[in-house]
Short mmCIF file of C-alpha atoms and ligand atoms in Angstrom, two decimals:
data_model
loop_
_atom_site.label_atom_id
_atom_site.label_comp_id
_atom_site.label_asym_id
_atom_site.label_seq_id
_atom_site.Cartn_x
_atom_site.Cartn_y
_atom_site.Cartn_z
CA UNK K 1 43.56 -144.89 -64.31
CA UNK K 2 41.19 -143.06 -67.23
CA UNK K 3 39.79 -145.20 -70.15
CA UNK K 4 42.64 -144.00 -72.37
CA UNK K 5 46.00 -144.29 -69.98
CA UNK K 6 43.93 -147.99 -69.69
CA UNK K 7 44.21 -148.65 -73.74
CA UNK K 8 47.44 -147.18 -74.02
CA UNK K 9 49.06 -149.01 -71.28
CA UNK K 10 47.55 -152.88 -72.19
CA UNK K 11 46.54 -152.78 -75.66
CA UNK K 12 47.84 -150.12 -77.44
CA UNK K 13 51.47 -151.50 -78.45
CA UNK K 14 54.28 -149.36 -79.55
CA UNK K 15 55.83 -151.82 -82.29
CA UNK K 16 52.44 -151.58 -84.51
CA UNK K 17 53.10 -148.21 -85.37
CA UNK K 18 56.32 -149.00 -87.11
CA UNK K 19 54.77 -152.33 -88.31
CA UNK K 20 52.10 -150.66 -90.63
CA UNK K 21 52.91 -149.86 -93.74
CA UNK K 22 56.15 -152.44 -93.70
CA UNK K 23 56.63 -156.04 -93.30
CA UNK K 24 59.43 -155.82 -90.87
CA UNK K 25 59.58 -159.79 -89.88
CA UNK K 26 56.07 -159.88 -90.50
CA UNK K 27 53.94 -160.93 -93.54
CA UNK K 28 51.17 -158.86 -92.41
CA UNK K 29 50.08 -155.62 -93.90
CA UNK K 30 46.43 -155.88 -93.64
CA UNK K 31 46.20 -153.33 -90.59
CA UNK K 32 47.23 -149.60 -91.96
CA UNK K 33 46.01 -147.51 -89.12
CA UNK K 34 44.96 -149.37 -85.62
CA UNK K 35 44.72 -148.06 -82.58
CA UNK K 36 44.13 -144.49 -81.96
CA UNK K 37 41.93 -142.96 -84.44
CA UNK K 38 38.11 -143.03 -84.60
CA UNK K 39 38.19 -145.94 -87.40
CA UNK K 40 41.10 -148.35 -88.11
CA UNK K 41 41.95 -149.05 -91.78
CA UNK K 42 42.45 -152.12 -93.70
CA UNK K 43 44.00 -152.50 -96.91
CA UNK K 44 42.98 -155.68 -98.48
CA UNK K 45 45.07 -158.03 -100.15
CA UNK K 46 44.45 -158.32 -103.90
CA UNK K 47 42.48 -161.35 -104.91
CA UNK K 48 41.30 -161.82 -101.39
CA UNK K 49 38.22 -161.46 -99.58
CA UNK K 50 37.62 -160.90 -95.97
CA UNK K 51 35.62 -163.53 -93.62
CA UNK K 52 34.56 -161.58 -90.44
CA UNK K 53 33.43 -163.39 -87.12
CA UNK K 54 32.07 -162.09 -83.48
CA UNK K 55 32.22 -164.22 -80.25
CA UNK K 56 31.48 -162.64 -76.72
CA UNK K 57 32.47 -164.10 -73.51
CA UNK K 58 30.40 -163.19 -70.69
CA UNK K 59 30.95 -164.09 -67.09
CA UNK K 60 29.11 -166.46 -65.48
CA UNK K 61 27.74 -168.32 -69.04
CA UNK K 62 31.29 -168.73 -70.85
CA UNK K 63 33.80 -168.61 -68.14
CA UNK K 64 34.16 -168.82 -63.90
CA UNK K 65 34.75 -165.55 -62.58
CA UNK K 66 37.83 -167.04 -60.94
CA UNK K 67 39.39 -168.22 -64.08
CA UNK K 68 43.12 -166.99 -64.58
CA UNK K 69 43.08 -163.74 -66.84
CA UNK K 70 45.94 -164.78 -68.88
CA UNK K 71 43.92 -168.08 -69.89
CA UNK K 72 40.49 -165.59 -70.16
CA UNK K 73 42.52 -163.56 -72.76
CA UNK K 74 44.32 -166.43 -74.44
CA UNK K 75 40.56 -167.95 -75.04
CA UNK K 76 38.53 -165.07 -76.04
CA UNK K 77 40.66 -164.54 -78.94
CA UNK K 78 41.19 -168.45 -79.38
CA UNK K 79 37.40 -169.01 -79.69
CA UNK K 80 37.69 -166.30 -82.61
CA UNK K 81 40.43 -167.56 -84.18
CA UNK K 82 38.77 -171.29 -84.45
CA UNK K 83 35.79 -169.39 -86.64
CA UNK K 84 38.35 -168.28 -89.17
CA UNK K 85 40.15 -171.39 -88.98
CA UNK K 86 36.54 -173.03 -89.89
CA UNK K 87 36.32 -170.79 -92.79
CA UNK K 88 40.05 -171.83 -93.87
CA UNK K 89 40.74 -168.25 -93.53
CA UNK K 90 44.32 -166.44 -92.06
CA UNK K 91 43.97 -164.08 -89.39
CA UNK K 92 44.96 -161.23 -90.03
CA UNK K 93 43.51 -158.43 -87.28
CA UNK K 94 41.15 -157.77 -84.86
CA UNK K 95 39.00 -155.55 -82.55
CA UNK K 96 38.53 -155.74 -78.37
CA UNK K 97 35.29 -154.30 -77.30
CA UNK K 98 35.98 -155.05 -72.97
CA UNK K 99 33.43 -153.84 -70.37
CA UNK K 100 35.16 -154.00 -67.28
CA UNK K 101 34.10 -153.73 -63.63
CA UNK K 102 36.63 -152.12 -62.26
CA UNK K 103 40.31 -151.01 -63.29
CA UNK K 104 42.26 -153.93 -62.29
CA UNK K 105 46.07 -154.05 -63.03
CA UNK K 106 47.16 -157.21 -61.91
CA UNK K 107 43.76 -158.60 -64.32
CA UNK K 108 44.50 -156.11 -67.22
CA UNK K 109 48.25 -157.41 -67.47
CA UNK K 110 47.27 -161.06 -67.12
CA UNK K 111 44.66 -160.63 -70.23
CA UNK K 112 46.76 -159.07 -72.21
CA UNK K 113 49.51 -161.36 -72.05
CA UNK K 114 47.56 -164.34 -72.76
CA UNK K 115 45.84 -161.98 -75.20
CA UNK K 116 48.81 -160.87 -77.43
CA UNK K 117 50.77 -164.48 -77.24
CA UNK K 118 48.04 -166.20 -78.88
CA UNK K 119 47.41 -163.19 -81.06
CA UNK K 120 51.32 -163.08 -81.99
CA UNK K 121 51.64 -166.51 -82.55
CA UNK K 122 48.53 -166.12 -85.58
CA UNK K 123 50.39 -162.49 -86.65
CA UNK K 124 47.01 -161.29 -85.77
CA UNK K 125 46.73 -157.71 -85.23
CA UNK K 126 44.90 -155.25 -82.69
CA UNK K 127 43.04 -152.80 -84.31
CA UNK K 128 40.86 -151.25 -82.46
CA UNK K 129 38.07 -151.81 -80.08
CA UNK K 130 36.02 -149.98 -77.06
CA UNK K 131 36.29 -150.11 -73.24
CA UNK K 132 33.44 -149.67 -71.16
CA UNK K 133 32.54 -149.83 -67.20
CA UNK K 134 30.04 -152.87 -66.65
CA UNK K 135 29.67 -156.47 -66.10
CA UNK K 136 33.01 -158.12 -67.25
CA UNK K 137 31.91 -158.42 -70.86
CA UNK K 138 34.55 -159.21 -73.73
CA UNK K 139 33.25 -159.23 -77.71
CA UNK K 140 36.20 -159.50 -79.94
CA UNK K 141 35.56 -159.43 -83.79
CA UNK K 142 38.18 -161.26 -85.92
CA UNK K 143 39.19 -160.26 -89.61
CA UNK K 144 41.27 -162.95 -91.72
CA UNK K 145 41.02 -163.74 -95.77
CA UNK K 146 40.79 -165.82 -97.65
CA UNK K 147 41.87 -166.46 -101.70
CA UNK K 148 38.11 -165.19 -103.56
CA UNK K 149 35.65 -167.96 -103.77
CA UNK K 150 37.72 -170.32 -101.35
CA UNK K 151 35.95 -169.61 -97.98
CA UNK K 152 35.16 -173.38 -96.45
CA UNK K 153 30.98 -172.95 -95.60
CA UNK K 154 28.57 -175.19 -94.22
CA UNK K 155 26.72 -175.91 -97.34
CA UNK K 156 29.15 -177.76 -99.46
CA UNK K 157 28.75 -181.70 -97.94
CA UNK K 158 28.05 -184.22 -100.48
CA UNK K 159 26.71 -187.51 -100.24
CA UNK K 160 29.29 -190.43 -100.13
CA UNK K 161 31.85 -188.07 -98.57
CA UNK K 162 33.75 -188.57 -95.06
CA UNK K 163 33.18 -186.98 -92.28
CA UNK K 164 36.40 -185.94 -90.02
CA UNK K 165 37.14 -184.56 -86.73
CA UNK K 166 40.39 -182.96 -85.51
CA UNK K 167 42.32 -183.64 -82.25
CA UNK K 168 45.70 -184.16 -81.51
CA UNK K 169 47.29 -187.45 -79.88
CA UNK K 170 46.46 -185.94 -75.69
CA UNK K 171 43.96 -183.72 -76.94
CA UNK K 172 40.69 -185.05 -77.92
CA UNK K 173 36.49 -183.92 -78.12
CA UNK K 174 34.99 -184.01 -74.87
CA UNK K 175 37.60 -183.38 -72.48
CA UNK K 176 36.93 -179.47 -72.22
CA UNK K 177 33.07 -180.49 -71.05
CA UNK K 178 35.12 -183.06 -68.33
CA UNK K 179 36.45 -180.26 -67.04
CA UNK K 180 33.67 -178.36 -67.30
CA UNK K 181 31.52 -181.04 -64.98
CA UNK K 182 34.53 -181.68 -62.37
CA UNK K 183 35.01 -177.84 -62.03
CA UNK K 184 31.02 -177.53 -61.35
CA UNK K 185 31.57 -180.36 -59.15
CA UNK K 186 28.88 -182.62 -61.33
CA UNK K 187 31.54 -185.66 -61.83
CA UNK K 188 33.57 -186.89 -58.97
CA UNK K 189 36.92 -186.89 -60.51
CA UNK K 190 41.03 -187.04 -58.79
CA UNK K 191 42.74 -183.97 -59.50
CA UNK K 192 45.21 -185.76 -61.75
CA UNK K 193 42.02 -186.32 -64.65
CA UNK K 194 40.91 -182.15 -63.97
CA UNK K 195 44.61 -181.61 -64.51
CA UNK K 196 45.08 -183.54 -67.70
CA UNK K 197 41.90 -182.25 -69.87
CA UNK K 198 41.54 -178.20 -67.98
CA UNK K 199 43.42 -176.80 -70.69
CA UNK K 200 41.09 -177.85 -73.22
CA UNK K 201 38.55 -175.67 -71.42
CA UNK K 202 41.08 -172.99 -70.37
CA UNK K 203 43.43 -172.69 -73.02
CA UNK K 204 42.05 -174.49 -76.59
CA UNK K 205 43.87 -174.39 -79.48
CA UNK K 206 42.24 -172.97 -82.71
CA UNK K 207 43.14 -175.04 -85.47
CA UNK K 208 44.09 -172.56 -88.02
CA UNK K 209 46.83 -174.21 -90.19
CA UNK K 210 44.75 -176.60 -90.78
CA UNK K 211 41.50 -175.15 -91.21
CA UNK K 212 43.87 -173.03 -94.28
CA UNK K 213 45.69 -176.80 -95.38
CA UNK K 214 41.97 -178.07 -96.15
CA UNK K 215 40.81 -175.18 -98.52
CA UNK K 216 40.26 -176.41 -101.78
CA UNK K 217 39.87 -180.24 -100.09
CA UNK K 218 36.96 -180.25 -97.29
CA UNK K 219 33.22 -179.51 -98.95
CA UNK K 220 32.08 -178.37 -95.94
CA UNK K 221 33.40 -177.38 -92.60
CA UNK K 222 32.22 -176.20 -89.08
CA UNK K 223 34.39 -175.69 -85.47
CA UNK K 224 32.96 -177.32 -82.69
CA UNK K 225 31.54 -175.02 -80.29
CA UNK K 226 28.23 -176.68 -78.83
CA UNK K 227 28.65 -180.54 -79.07
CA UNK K 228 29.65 -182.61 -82.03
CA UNK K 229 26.10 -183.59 -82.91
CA UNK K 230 24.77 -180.67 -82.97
CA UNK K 231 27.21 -178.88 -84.89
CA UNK K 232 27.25 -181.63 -87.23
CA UNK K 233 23.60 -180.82 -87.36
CA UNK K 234 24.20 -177.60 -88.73
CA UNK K 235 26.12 -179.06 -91.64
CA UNK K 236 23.50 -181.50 -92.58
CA UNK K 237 21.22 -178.86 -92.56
CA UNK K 238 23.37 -176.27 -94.98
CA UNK K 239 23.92 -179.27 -96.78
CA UNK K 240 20.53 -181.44 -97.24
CA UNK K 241 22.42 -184.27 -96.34
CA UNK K 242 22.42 -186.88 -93.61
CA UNK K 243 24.92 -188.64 -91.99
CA UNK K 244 26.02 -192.41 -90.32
CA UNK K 245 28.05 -191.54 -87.47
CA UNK K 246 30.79 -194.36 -85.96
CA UNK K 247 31.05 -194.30 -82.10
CA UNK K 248 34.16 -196.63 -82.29
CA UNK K 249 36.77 -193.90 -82.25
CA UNK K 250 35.70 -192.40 -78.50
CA UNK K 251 38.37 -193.44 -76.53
CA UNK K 252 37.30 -194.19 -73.16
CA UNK K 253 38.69 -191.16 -70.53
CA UNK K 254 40.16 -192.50 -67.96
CA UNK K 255 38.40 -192.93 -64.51
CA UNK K 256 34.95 -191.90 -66.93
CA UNK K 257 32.25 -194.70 -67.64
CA UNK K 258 32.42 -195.15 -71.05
CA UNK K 259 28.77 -194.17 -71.66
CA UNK K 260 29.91 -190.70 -70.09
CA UNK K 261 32.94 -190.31 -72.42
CA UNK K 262 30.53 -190.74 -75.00
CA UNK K 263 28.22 -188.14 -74.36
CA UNK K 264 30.89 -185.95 -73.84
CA UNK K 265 32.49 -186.46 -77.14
CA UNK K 266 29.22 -185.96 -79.20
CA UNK K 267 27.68 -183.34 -77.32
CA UNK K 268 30.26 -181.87 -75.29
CA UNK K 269 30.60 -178.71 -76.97
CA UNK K 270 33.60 -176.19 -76.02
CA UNK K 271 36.04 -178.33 -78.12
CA UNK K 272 37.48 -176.06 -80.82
CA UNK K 273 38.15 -178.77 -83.08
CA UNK K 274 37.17 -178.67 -86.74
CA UNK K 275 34.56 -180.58 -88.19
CA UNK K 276 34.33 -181.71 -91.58
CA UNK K 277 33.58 -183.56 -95.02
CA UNK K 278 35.92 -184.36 -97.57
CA UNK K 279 35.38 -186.92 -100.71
CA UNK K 280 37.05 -190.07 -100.41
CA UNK K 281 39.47 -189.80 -102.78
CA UNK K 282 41.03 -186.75 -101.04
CA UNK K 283 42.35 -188.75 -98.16
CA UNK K 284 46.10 -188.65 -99.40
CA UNK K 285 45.69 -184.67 -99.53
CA UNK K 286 44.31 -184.95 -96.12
CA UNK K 287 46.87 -187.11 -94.56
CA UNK K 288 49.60 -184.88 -96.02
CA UNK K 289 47.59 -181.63 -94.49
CA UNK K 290 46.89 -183.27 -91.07
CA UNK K 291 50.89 -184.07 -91.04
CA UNK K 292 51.92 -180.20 -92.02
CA UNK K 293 48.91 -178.47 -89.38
CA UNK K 294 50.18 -181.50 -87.05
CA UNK K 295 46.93 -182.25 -85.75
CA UNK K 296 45.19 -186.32 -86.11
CA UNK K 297 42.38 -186.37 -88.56
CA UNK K 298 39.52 -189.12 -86.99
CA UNK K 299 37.41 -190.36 -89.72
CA UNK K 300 34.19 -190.39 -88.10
CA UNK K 301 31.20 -191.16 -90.15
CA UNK K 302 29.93 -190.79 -93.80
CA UNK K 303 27.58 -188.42 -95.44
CA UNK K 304 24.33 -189.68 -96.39
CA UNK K 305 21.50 -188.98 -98.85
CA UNK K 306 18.61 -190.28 -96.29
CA UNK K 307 18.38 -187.37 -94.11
CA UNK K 308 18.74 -187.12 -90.10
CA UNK K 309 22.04 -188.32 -88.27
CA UNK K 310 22.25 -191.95 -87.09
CA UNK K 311 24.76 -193.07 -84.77
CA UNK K 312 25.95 -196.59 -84.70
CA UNK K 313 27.61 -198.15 -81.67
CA UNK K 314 31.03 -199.90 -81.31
CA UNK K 315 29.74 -203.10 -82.45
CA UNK K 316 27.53 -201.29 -85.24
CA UNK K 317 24.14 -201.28 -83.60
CA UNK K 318 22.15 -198.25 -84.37
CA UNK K 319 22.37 -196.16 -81.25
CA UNK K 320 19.81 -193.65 -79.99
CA UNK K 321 21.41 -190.35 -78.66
CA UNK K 322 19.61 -189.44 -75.35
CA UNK K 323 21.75 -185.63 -75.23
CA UNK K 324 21.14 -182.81 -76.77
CA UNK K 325 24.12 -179.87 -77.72
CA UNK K 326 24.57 -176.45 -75.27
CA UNK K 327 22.16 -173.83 -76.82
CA UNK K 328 21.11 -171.02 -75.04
CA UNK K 329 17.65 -170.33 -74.65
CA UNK K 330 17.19 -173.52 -75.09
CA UNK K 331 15.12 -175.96 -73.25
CA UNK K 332 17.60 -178.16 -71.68
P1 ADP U 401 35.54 -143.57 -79.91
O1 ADP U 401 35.19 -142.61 -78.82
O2 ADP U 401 35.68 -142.93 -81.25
O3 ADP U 401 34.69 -144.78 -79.88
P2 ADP U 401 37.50 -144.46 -78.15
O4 ADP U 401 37.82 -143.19 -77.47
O5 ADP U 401 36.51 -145.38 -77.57
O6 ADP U 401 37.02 -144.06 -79.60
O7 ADP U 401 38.82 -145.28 -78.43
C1 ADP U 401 40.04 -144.63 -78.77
C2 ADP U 401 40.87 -145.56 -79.59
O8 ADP U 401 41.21 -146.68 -78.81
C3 ADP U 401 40.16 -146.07 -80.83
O9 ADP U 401 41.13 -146.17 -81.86
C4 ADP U 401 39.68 -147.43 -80.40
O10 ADP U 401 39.60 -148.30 -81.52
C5 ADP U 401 40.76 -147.86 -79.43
N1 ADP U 401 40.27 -148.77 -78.36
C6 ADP U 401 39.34 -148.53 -77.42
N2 ADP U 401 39.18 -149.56 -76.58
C7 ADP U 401 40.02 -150.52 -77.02
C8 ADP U 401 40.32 -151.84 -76.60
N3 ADP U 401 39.71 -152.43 -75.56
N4 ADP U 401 41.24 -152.54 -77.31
C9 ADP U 401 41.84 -151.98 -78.37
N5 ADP U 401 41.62 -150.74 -78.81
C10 ADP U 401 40.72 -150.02 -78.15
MG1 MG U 402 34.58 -145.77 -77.90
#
């Protein structure tokens, strides 16, 4: 099978080309040429501006060259989606850019069906893209707006404001880096604890009704990709704040020493859960949004004017962080 018979048959889809243009069930209009000519072309919505992300997977660093395709596809566009849904932005299209080994059906069906449910379930379009022979390679680009001058950044923490973490009642920070260490055969674990936290590595959920719900509410907000800590680090920075970070809330993972399920909450990193600050007396808009997105809002620390991050333990000891967040290149 040639490069094109390839696109057409697994990513080019037929219903787009009576989508553009109309609504047609779908709210959507951003995309009015995808697939199939040199350039695609977006219309934008009035009043809106675009926020535009890139996240490559590559084998070996970001996933297990034995993972299932349909949970390869399903993440490479999740890990996307979870940068707009940082930004409080909806997704609205996107491009593929795949360099692939070798033409493999049975693969190239699996991805794209783990590819196009997630992408369906945002009304996130395929544009456009390239395919390539190489190391198994996949760079997607996501496209979403926002309402002008709403964007959620980095910068905006102040001090004396909260500082929240997403989850969901099973799903919590740290379990996607347990996986990560049974799979690599690091942590002894039973196969019942791999089975109950793999999907956070395989198949994470990007929290995009939320990340939208807290526009307007969160000063600053970041999606946790490399640890808690450290991404929390980024904020401080953007922000020339500090914060006082609570260890209370880590629930202790079954079968895990609890020193263990600490680390891998604060510097787990894989965790597509959004970060943020809010001022105190938003927490009545925040309890309604975390009801509507249906995700749990932990309240995990304040923002501080001294600068640096303290942690304090359960019983309110200051705590010293011996772990460091994933960075590549990096020294550990
Ligand atoms: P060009 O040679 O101009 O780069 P290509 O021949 O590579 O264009 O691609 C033909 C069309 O198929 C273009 O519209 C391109 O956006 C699209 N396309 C190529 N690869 C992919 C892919 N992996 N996913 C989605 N669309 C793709
Ligand atoms: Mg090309």
């Amino acid at each position: 099978m040639g490069e094109f018979d390839l696109i057409e048959r697994y990513f080019r889809r037929r219903d787009l080309a009576e989508r553009t243009g109309k609504t047609g069930g779908s709210s959507n209009t951003s995309v009015v040429h995808g697939i199939g000519d040199d350039c695609a072309v977006l219309q934008s919505t009035p009043g809106m501006q675009w926020c535009i992300s890139s996240d490559m997977l590559v084998q070996g660093r970001h996933f297990f060259a034995d993972v299932h395709p349909k949970h390869l596809g399903h993440k490479a566009l999740a890990v996307n989606l979870s940068d707009l849904a940082a930004c409080g932005a909806q997704p609205r299209a996107f491009t593929l850019a795949l360099a692939l080994p070798q033409v493999d059906e049975a693969w190239l069906e699996g991805f794209s069906q783990g590819l196009f449910a997630l992408a369906d379930a945002h009304d996130c379009i395929l544009m456009g893209g390239d395919t390539s022979s190489g190391p198994l390679n996949i760079c997607i680009t996501v496209f979403g707006e926002v309402p002008a001058g709403d964007a959620l950044l980095r910068s905006g923490a102040k001090v004396g404001d909260d500082i929240y973490v997403s989850g969901t009642q099973l799903d919590c920070v740290g379990q996607a880096r347990c996986a990560l260490e049974i799979l690599q055969g690091r942590i002894k674990a039973d196969a019942s604890l791999l089975d109950s936290v793999r999907h956070r590595l395989e198949l994470p959920t990007p929290r995009v009704s939320l990340g939208m719900g807290l526009r307007g509410i969160a000063t600053a907000c970041i999606d946790l990709s490399d640890g808690l800590l450290g991404d929390l680090g980024h904020i401080l920075t953007a922000s020339h704040v500090g914060a006082l970070v609570q260890t209370d809330w880590i629930g202790k993972v079954r079968g895990l020493p609890l020193a263990q399920a600490h680390e891998f909450a604060l510097a787990g990193g894989d965790d597509y859960e959004l970060l943020f600050t809010a001022p105190p007396e938003r927490r009545a808009a925040l309890q309604a949004v975390a009801q509507r997105s249906a995700t749990v809002l932990t309240r995990v620390g304040q923002v501080t004017q001294e600068l640096g991050l303290r942690l304090l333990s359960p019983d309110g000891q200051a705590m010293t962080k011996n772990f460091t967040s994933f960075e590549h290149f990096g020294s550990v």
